[in-house]
XYZ file of N, CA, C and O in Angstrom:
600
model
N 0.851 -1.176 0.000
C 0.000 0.000 0.000
C 0.899 1.242 0.000
O 1.803 1.361 0.807
N 0.628 2.138 -0.923
C 1.398 3.380 -0.977
C 0.896 4.330 0.099
O -0.175 4.148 0.674
N 1.663 5.393 0.335
C 1.251 6.404 1.307
C -0.063 7.047 0.934
O -0.905 7.322 1.793
N -0.266 7.289 -0.375
C -1.508 7.891 -0.837
C -2.688 6.943 -0.633
O -3.761 7.364 -0.202
N -2.483 5.660 -0.893
C -3.549 4.678 -0.662
C -3.933 4.638 0.817
O -5.106 4.547 1.166
N -2.942 4.712 1.686
C -3.206 4.726 3.119
C -3.983 5.953 3.546
O -4.906 5.875 4.368
N -3.612 7.104 2.970
C -4.332 8.340 3.256
C -5.781 8.220 2.803
O -6.701 8.584 3.534
N -5.980 7.704 1.594
C -7.341 7.539 1.071
C -8.144 6.582 1.951
O -9.313 6.824 2.233
N -7.521 5.504 2.393
C -8.215 4.567 3.271
C -8.603 5.255 4.584
O -9.707 5.061 5.084
N -7.722 6.083 5.112
C -8.025 6.825 6.341
C -9.194 7.784 6.143
O -10.057 7.904 7.015
N -9.237 8.455 5.000
C -10.346 9.370 4.701
C -11.660 8.601 4.677
O -12.653 9.031 5.272
N -11.674 7.464 4.014
C -12.897 6.662 3.917
C -13.339 6.195 5.301
O -14.518 6.311 5.666
N -12.420 5.694 6.090
C -12.775 5.214 7.426
C -13.247 6.351 8.326
O -14.230 6.206 9.059
N -12.570 7.487 8.268
C -12.986 8.648 9.077
C -14.379 9.123 8.685
O -15.216 9.402 9.550
N -14.632 9.235 7.392
C -15.945 9.699 6.927
C -17.047 8.701 7.282
O -18.174 9.095 7.573
N -16.739 7.420 7.260
C -17.779 6.425 7.586
C -18.088 6.408 9.085
O -19.188 6.033 9.484
N -17.141 6.848 9.902
C -17.365 6.911 11.350
C -18.018 8.223 11.781
O -18.853 8.238 12.678
N -17.602 9.319 11.186
C -18.112 10.650 11.540
C -18.930 11.164 10.366
O -18.490 12.026 9.612
N -20.110 10.629 10.236
C -20.956 10.837 9.052
C -21.592 12.214 9.030
O -22.370 12.564 9.912
N -21.270 12.975 8.004
C -21.872 14.296 7.809
C -23.246 14.134 7.172
O -23.426 13.329 6.268
N -24.205 14.896 7.655
C -25.540 14.876 7.065
C -26.404 13.707 7.457
O -27.538 13.595 6.993
N -25.899 12.839 8.319
C -26.707 11.681 8.700
C -27.873 12.144 9.562
O -27.697 12.908 10.507
N -29.054 11.719 9.208
C -30.269 12.077 9.916
C -31.280 12.674 8.945
O -30.922 13.134 7.867
N -32.520 12.636 9.333
C -33.580 13.163 8.474
C -33.671 14.674 8.620
O -33.487 15.205 9.713
N -33.944 15.347 7.521
C -34.156 16.790 7.566
C -35.633 17.084 7.334
O -36.323 16.357 6.646
N -36.091 18.120 7.953
C -37.462 18.632 7.778
C -37.367 20.140 7.682
O -36.634 20.732 8.469
N -38.043 20.776 6.818
C -38.779 20.214 5.691
C -37.801 19.789 4.591
O -36.603 20.085 4.663
N -38.330 19.119 3.585
C -37.515 18.707 2.447
C -38.366 18.805 1.186
O -39.587 18.767 1.244
N -37.696 18.968 0.069
C -38.390 19.088 -1.215
C -38.573 17.753 -1.916
O -39.512 17.587 -2.692
N -37.663 16.824 -1.675
C -37.769 15.507 -2.309
C -36.913 14.518 -1.534
O -35.966 14.894 -0.844
N -37.287 13.253 -1.677
C -36.484 12.196 -1.074
C -36.451 11.014 -2.026
O -37.306 10.882 -2.905
N -35.450 10.183 -1.815
C -35.342 8.978 -2.637
C -34.692 7.883 -1.801
O -33.747 8.132 -1.051
N -35.202 6.675 -1.968
C -34.627 5.494 -1.329
C -33.891 4.709 -2.395
O -34.422 4.466 -3.485
N -32.675 4.312 -2.090
C -31.862 3.543 -3.029
C -31.260 2.363 -2.283
O -30.846 2.486 -1.132
N -31.248 1.202 -2.946
C -30.694 -0.014 -2.337
C -29.774 -0.692 -3.331
O -30.060 -0.722 -4.524
N -28.692 -1.203 -2.831
C -27.771 -1.986 -3.639
C -28.088 -3.456 -3.386
O -27.700 -4.003 -2.357
N -28.810 -4.097 -4.290
C -29.238 -5.479 -4.048
C -28.084 -6.476 -3.976
O -28.226 -7.530 -3.372
N -26.934 -6.137 -4.549
C -25.827 -7.098 -4.537
C -25.161 -7.214 -3.170
O -24.562 -8.231 -2.867
N -25.290 -6.163 -2.324
C -24.647 -6.261 -1.003
C -25.557 -5.850 0.147
O -25.212 -6.049 1.297
N -26.704 -5.255 -0.158
C -27.646 -4.888 0.887
C -27.525 -3.475 1.414
O -28.313 -3.060 2.258
N -26.542 -2.709 0.944
C -26.436 -1.306 1.372
C -27.701 -0.559 0.968
O -28.273 -0.825 -0.091
N -28.130 0.376 1.820
C -29.313 1.168 1.491
C -29.186 2.568 2.076
O -28.485 2.784 3.065
N -29.882 3.498 1.409
C -29.872 4.888 1.847
C -31.205 5.531 1.496
O -31.786 5.246 0.454
N -31.688 6.357 2.402
C -32.834 7.225 2.144
C -32.285 8.641 2.258
O -31.771 9.025 3.295
N -32.373 9.380 1.173
C -31.779 10.706 1.111
C -32.860 11.740 0.863
O -33.736 11.544 0.024
N -32.796 12.820 1.628
C -33.713 13.949 1.464
C -32.905 15.184 1.079
O -31.792 15.370 1.580
N -33.513 16.003 0.225
C -32.856 17.224 -0.205
C -33.817 18.401 -0.064
O -35.014 18.260 -0.301
N -33.260 19.520 0.375
C -34.024 20.767 0.442
C -33.300 21.780 -0.438
O -32.080 21.936 -0.342
N -34.075 22.434 -1.295
C -33.507 23.407 -2.212
C -33.882 24.821 -1.804
O -34.917 25.039 -1.173
N -33.052 25.747 -2.186
C -33.322 27.176 -2.047
C -33.046 27.761 -3.429
O -31.896 28.053 -3.761
N -34.093 27.838 -4.237
C -33.923 28.239 -5.623
C -33.159 27.160 -6.364
O -33.545 25.999 -6.365
N -32.032 27.537 -6.961
C -31.231 26.552 -7.701
C -30.062 26.022 -6.868
O -29.176 25.374 -7.380
N -30.081 26.277 -5.566
C -29.016 25.810 -4.669
C -29.518 24.710 -3.741
O -30.672 24.697 -3.348
N -28.617 23.843 -3.370
C -28.922 22.793 -2.398
C -28.746 23.402 -1.016
O -27.626 23.730 -0.604
N -29.857 23.574 -0.312
C -29.821 24.172 1.022
C -29.424 23.146 2.075
O -28.737 23.477 3.047
N -29.848 21.897 1.897
C -29.526 20.871 2.888
C -29.729 19.492 2.278
O -30.551 19.303 1.376
N -28.978 18.546 2.793
C -29.110 17.132 2.446
C -29.055 16.370 3.759
O -28.179 16.612 4.590
N -29.994 15.462 3.934
C -29.974 14.577 5.087
C -30.190 13.157 4.607
O -30.874 12.930 3.611
N -29.612 12.214 5.303
C -29.751 10.832 4.876
C -29.706 9.882 6.061
O -29.142 10.185 7.102
N -30.332 8.764 5.870
C -30.222 7.651 6.806
C -29.867 6.438 5.961
O -30.263 6.340 4.803
N -29.105 5.559 6.538
C -28.725 4.393 5.748
C -27.969 3.386 6.565
O -27.627 3.605 7.731
N -27.715 2.289 5.906
C -26.973 1.205 6.513
C -26.167 0.550 5.408
O -26.698 0.297 4.320
N -24.904 0.321 5.684
C -24.088 -0.319 4.665
C -22.628 -0.314 5.043
O -22.245 0.011 6.166
N -21.831 -0.623 4.060
C -20.389 -0.726 4.258
C -19.766 0.655 4.437
O -20.401 1.681 4.202
N -18.515 0.665 4.830
C -17.823 1.934 5.053
C -17.723 2.748 3.771
O -17.774 3.985 3.816
N -17.641 2.115 2.628
C -17.540 2.847 1.365
C -18.822 3.617 1.086
O -18.788 4.810 0.780
N -19.968 2.965 1.208
C -21.235 3.656 0.903
C -21.541 4.747 1.916
O -22.011 5.832 1.554
N -21.243 4.507 3.177
C -21.530 5.503 4.203
C -20.559 6.688 4.102
O -20.958 7.844 4.241
N -19.291 6.422 3.829
C -18.317 7.498 3.649
C -18.662 8.337 2.427
O -18.586 9.569 2.467
N -19.063 7.687 1.362
C -19.401 8.400 0.136
C -20.586 9.336 0.353
O -20.578 10.481 -0.111
N -21.600 8.874 1.085
C -22.756 9.725 1.388
C -22.340 10.916 2.246
O -22.795 12.045 2.040
N -21.470 10.685 3.197
C -20.982 11.755 4.059
C -20.205 12.803 3.257
O -20.409 14.011 3.414
N -19.345 12.350 2.386
C -18.564 13.258 1.539
C -19.482 14.055 0.630
O -19.294 15.259 0.441
N -20.482 13.402 0.076
C -21.458 14.064 -0.798
C -22.063 15.278 -0.096
O -22.148 16.360 -0.677
N -22.471 15.126 1.149
C -23.062 16.230 1.905
C -22.054 17.365 2.063
O -22.363 18.531 1.807
N -20.852 17.017 2.475
C -19.808 18.015 2.679
C -19.545 18.808 1.404
O -19.362 20.023 1.449
N -19.538 18.132 0.286
C -19.164 18.772 -0.970
C -20.295 19.528 -1.649
O -20.034 20.494 -2.365
N -21.548 19.106 -1.469
C -22.605 19.650 -2.314
C -23.598 20.584 -1.637
O -24.291 21.332 -2.324
N -23.698 20.567 -0.311
C -24.601 21.520 0.340
C -24.068 22.933 0.086
O -22.889 23.216 0.264
N -24.962 23.797 -0.390
C -24.601 25.167 -0.724
C -24.274 25.376 -2.189
O -24.203 26.500 -2.663
N -24.085 24.301 -2.905
C -23.776 24.399 -4.335
C -25.065 24.395 -5.160
O -26.130 24.055 -4.668
N -24.908 24.727 -6.423
C -26.066 24.729 -7.313
C -26.425 23.294 -7.717
O -25.595 22.379 -7.618
N -27.649 23.140 -8.187
C -28.089 21.846 -8.710
C -27.207 21.453 -9.894
O -26.837 20.287 -10.042
N -26.824 22.417 -10.720
C -25.942 22.137 -11.862
C -24.587 21.609 -11.381
O -24.040 20.660 -11.970
N -24.040 22.188 -10.323
C -22.788 21.681 -9.754
C -22.962 20.252 -9.258
O -22.092 19.400 -9.461
N -24.073 19.997 -8.574
C -24.330 18.656 -8.058
C -24.416 17.650 -9.202
O -23.840 16.556 -9.123
N -25.100 18.023 -10.262
C -25.224 17.141 -11.421
C -23.840 16.859 -12.013
O -23.534 15.714 -12.361
N -23.003 17.877 -12.105
C -21.634 17.691 -12.604
C -20.832 16.783 -11.675
O -20.071 15.932 -12.132
N -21.012 16.971 -10.367
C -20.319 16.125 -9.399
C -20.728 14.669 -9.509
O -19.894 13.763 -9.435
N -22.012 14.441 -9.709
C -22.516 13.072 -9.871
C -21.891 12.437 -11.108
O -21.435 11.287 -11.073
N -21.839 13.171 -12.205
C -21.240 12.652 -13.438
C -19.742 12.421 -13.289
O -19.206 11.439 -13.809
N -19.065 13.307 -12.559
C -17.635 13.127 -12.311
C -17.400 11.837 -11.528
O -16.501 11.055 -11.851
N -18.212 11.622 -10.499
C -18.104 10.388 -9.720
C -18.343 9.158 -10.597
O -17.585 8.187 -10.537
N -19.377 9.213 -11.393
C -19.733 8.079 -12.263
C -18.572 7.767 -13.213
O -18.178 6.606 -13.362
N -18.030 8.793 -13.838
C -16.922 8.601 -14.775
C -15.694 8.055 -14.060
O -15.053 7.110 -14.534
N -15.377 8.633 -12.911
C -14.212 8.196 -12.153
C -14.342 6.729 -11.745
O -13.409 5.947 -11.910
N -15.496 6.346 -11.257
C -15.667 4.982 -10.756
C -15.802 3.951 -11.874
O -15.422 2.796 -11.701
N -16.305 4.353 -13.008
C -16.421 3.425 -14.144
C -15.102 3.214 -14.862
O -14.989 2.339 -15.702
N -14.106 4.000 -14.518
C -12.810 3.911 -15.199
C -11.961 2.745 -14.696
O -10.862 2.528 -15.190
N -12.483 2.034 -13.714
C -11.762 0.912 -13.108
C -10.426 1.334 -12.496
O -9.440 0.619 -12.547
N -10.431 2.555 -11.944
C -9.241 3.047 -11.265
C -8.201 3.644 -12.186
O -7.106 3.982 -11.744
N -8.514 3.807 -13.470
C -7.539 4.313 -14.438
C -7.750 5.764 -14.839
O -6.990 6.286 -15.637
N -8.779 6.418 -14.342
C -9.054 7.806 -14.743
C -8.629 8.748 -13.633
O -9.439 9.282 -12.916
N -7.343 8.920 -13.512
C -6.839 9.813 -12.478
C -7.378 11.218 -12.723
O -7.306 11.735 -13.829
N -7.943 11.789 -11.702
C -8.454 13.152 -11.788
C -7.342 14.078 -11.340
O -6.741 13.877 -10.275
N -7.069 15.073 -12.140
C -6.055 16.070 -11.804
C -6.471 16.747 -10.501
O -7.562 17.319 -10.429
N -5.647 16.684 -9.459
C -6.027 17.263 -8.171
C -6.273 18.775 -8.221
O -6.900 19.328 -7.328
N -5.798 19.429 -9.276
C -6.001 20.868 -9.419
C -7.173 21.209 -10.340
O -7.390 22.374 -10.650
N -7.917 20.203 -10.761
C -9.012 20.430 -11.708
C -10.291 20.850 -10.991
O -10.447 20.669 -9.781
N -11.215 21.405 -11.771
C -12.529 21.758 -11.232
C -13.266 20.515 -10.747
O -13.991 20.568 -9.750
N -13.091 19.401 -11.449
C -13.754 18.158 -11.053
C -13.286 17.701 -9.674
O -14.085 17.288 -8.843
N -11.985 17.765 -9.443
C -11.444 17.363 -8.142
C -11.955 18.279 -7.038
O -12.298 17.822 -5.952
N -12.023 19.564 -7.317
C -12.523 20.516 -6.329
C -13.993 20.240 -6.021
O -14.426 20.316 -4.877
N -14.750 19.872 -7.047
C -16.176 19.634 -6.879
C -16.463 18.400 -6.027
O -17.328 18.427 -5.164
N -15.720 17.319 -6.225
C -15.989 16.095 -5.462
C -15.154 15.987 -4.186
O -15.432 15.144 -3.334
N -14.151 16.829 -4.041
C -13.378 16.881 -2.799
C -12.811 15.541 -2.379
O -12.175 14.841 -3.164
N -13.060 15.172 -1.123
C -12.520 13.923 -0.578
C -13.045 12.679 -1.280
O -12.495 11.592 -1.094
N -14.066 12.809 -2.102
C -14.573 11.648 -2.834
C -13.527 11.097 -3.793
O -13.624 9.944 -4.220
N -12.507 11.893 -4.084
C -11.418 11.396 -4.922
C -10.744 10.193 -4.257
O -10.156 9.355 -4.919
N -10.874 10.087 -2.943
C -10.325 8.939 -2.212
C -10.992 7.635 -2.637
O -10.446 6.558 -2.420
N -12.154 7.730 -3.265
C -12.885 6.545 -3.702
C -12.482 6.090 -5.101
O -12.995 5.093 -5.595
N -11.570 6.783 -5.721
C -11.171 6.450 -7.090
C -10.748 4.985 -7.231
O -11.127 4.306 -8.179
N -9.985 4.478 -6.283
C -9.516 3.093 -6.344
C -10.620 2.059 -6.265
O -10.434 0.909 -6.668
N -11.795 2.459 -5.774
C -12.943 1.541 -5.691
C -13.329 1.058 -7.093
O -13.819 -0.055 -7.251
N -13.061 1.886 -8.102
C -13.393 1.514 -9.475
C -12.738 0.225 -9.932
O -13.205 -0.422 -10.863
N -11.664 -0.177 -9.278
C -10.983 -1.436 -9.619
C -11.813 -2.654 -9.219
O -11.556 -3.753 -9.679
N -12.780 -2.441 -8.344
C -13.583 -3.536 -7.807
C -15.039 -3.315 -8.209
O -15.777 -2.611 -7.529
N -15.427 -3.906 -9.309
C -16.726 -3.648 -9.923
C -17.874 -3.788 -8.926
O -18.803 -2.977 -8.931
N -17.815 -4.745 -8.050
C -18.908 -4.969 -7.094
C -19.010 -3.828 -6.068
O -20.039 -3.674 -5.431
N -17.969 -3.033 -5.915
C -17.976 -1.952 -4.924
C -18.369 -0.596 -5.523
O -18.623 0.350 -4.787
N -18.416 -0.507 -6.848
C -18.768 0.757 -7.504
C -20.166 1.202 -7.089
O -20.393 2.374 -6.775
N -21.113 0.269 -7.035
C -22.475 0.627 -6.619
C -22.494 1.127 -5.181
O -23.284 2.002 -4.838
N -21.632 0.598 -4.349
C -21.543 1.070 -2.960
C -21.145 2.547 -2.938
O -21.767 3.356 -2.245
N -20.117 2.876 -3.689
C -19.618 4.253 -3.706
C -20.599 5.218 -4.354
O -20.649 6.394 -3.996
N -21.402 4.741 -5.293
C -22.346 5.606 -6.014
C -23.713 5.696 -5.347
O -24.527 6.536 -5.739
N -23.992 4.900 -4.353
C -25.334 4.781 -3.787
C -25.940 6.134 -3.403
O -27.038 6.486 -3.840
N -25.257 6.915 -2.612
C -25.769 8.216 -2.190
C -25.892 9.190 -3.348
O -26.846 9.970 -3.424
N -24.940 9.150 -4.253
C -24.930 10.053 -5.401
C -26.114 9.761 -6.326
O -26.753 10.685 -6.838
N -26.412 8.476 -6.523
C -27.564 8.080 -7.347
C -28.865 8.493 -6.650
O -29.808 8.965 -7.292
N -28.913 8.341 -5.333
C -30.098 8.768 -4.578
C -30.296 10.280 -4.698
O -31.423 10.755 -4.877
N -29.215 11.040 -4.614
C -29.317 12.493 -4.777
C -29.781 12.848 -6.178
O -30.644 13.713 -6.348
N -29.254 12.178 -7.168
C -29.655 12.431 -8.552
C -31.164 12.238 -8.730
O -31.845 13.087 -9.318
N -31.700 11.156 -8.183
C -33.133 10.884 -8.279
C -33.951 11.901 -7.482
O -35.010 12.339 -7.937
N -33.460 12.269 -6.301
C -34.185 13.272 -5.479
C -34.208 14.631 -6.185
O -35.232 15.318 -6.154
N -33.117 14.997 -6.831
C -33.097 16.272 -7.554
C -34.052 16.243 -8.741
O -34.721 17.243 -9.023
N -34.147 15.111 -9.417
C -35.125 14.964 -10.510
C -36.544 15.113 -9.985
O -37.387 15.781 -10.566
N -36.821 14.476 -8.840
C -38.145 14.543 -8.234
C -38.468 15.973 -7.798
O -39.608 16.436 -7.962
N -37.492 16.676 -7.266
C -37.706 18.051 -6.816
C -38.000 18.970 -8.002
O -38.764 19.932 -7.878
N -37.403 18.673 -9.137
C -37.597 19.501 -10.336
C -38.947 19.234 -11.008
O -39.445 20.096 -11.731
N -39.523 18.074 -10.735
C -40.782 17.680 -11.400
C -41.964 18.446 -10.867
O -41.997 19.015 -9.835
């Protein structure tokens, strides 16, 4: 394990233990429940908007450290940002994780700034069965934002 891999592992473990945004928010504009049938991870995510900005995200869930850390990072990175930023962040995550660990994101890029500590999940792409774990919260947010826009 390289020093960077160890740092990334520490970020994931810390985020899964000290979960940001965990808990239900009231009021909310939309919610979505998402489950990963291959491993049993699940999340219920609520979003509150203020115009085109994400005012708050709250979630409850149960799952592995990857899915819980990813949901926590999502809250840290996207609350206060625009819906367009969130959509870009979701796509950045999807692209990064589908690359099977080969799509290094430039740490100085806008994409890296947008997803923040979620870059620690890049190596998860090497393990196809874990990609859904890392994307669980992001997919739930994507669906909740669609529901809020409807």
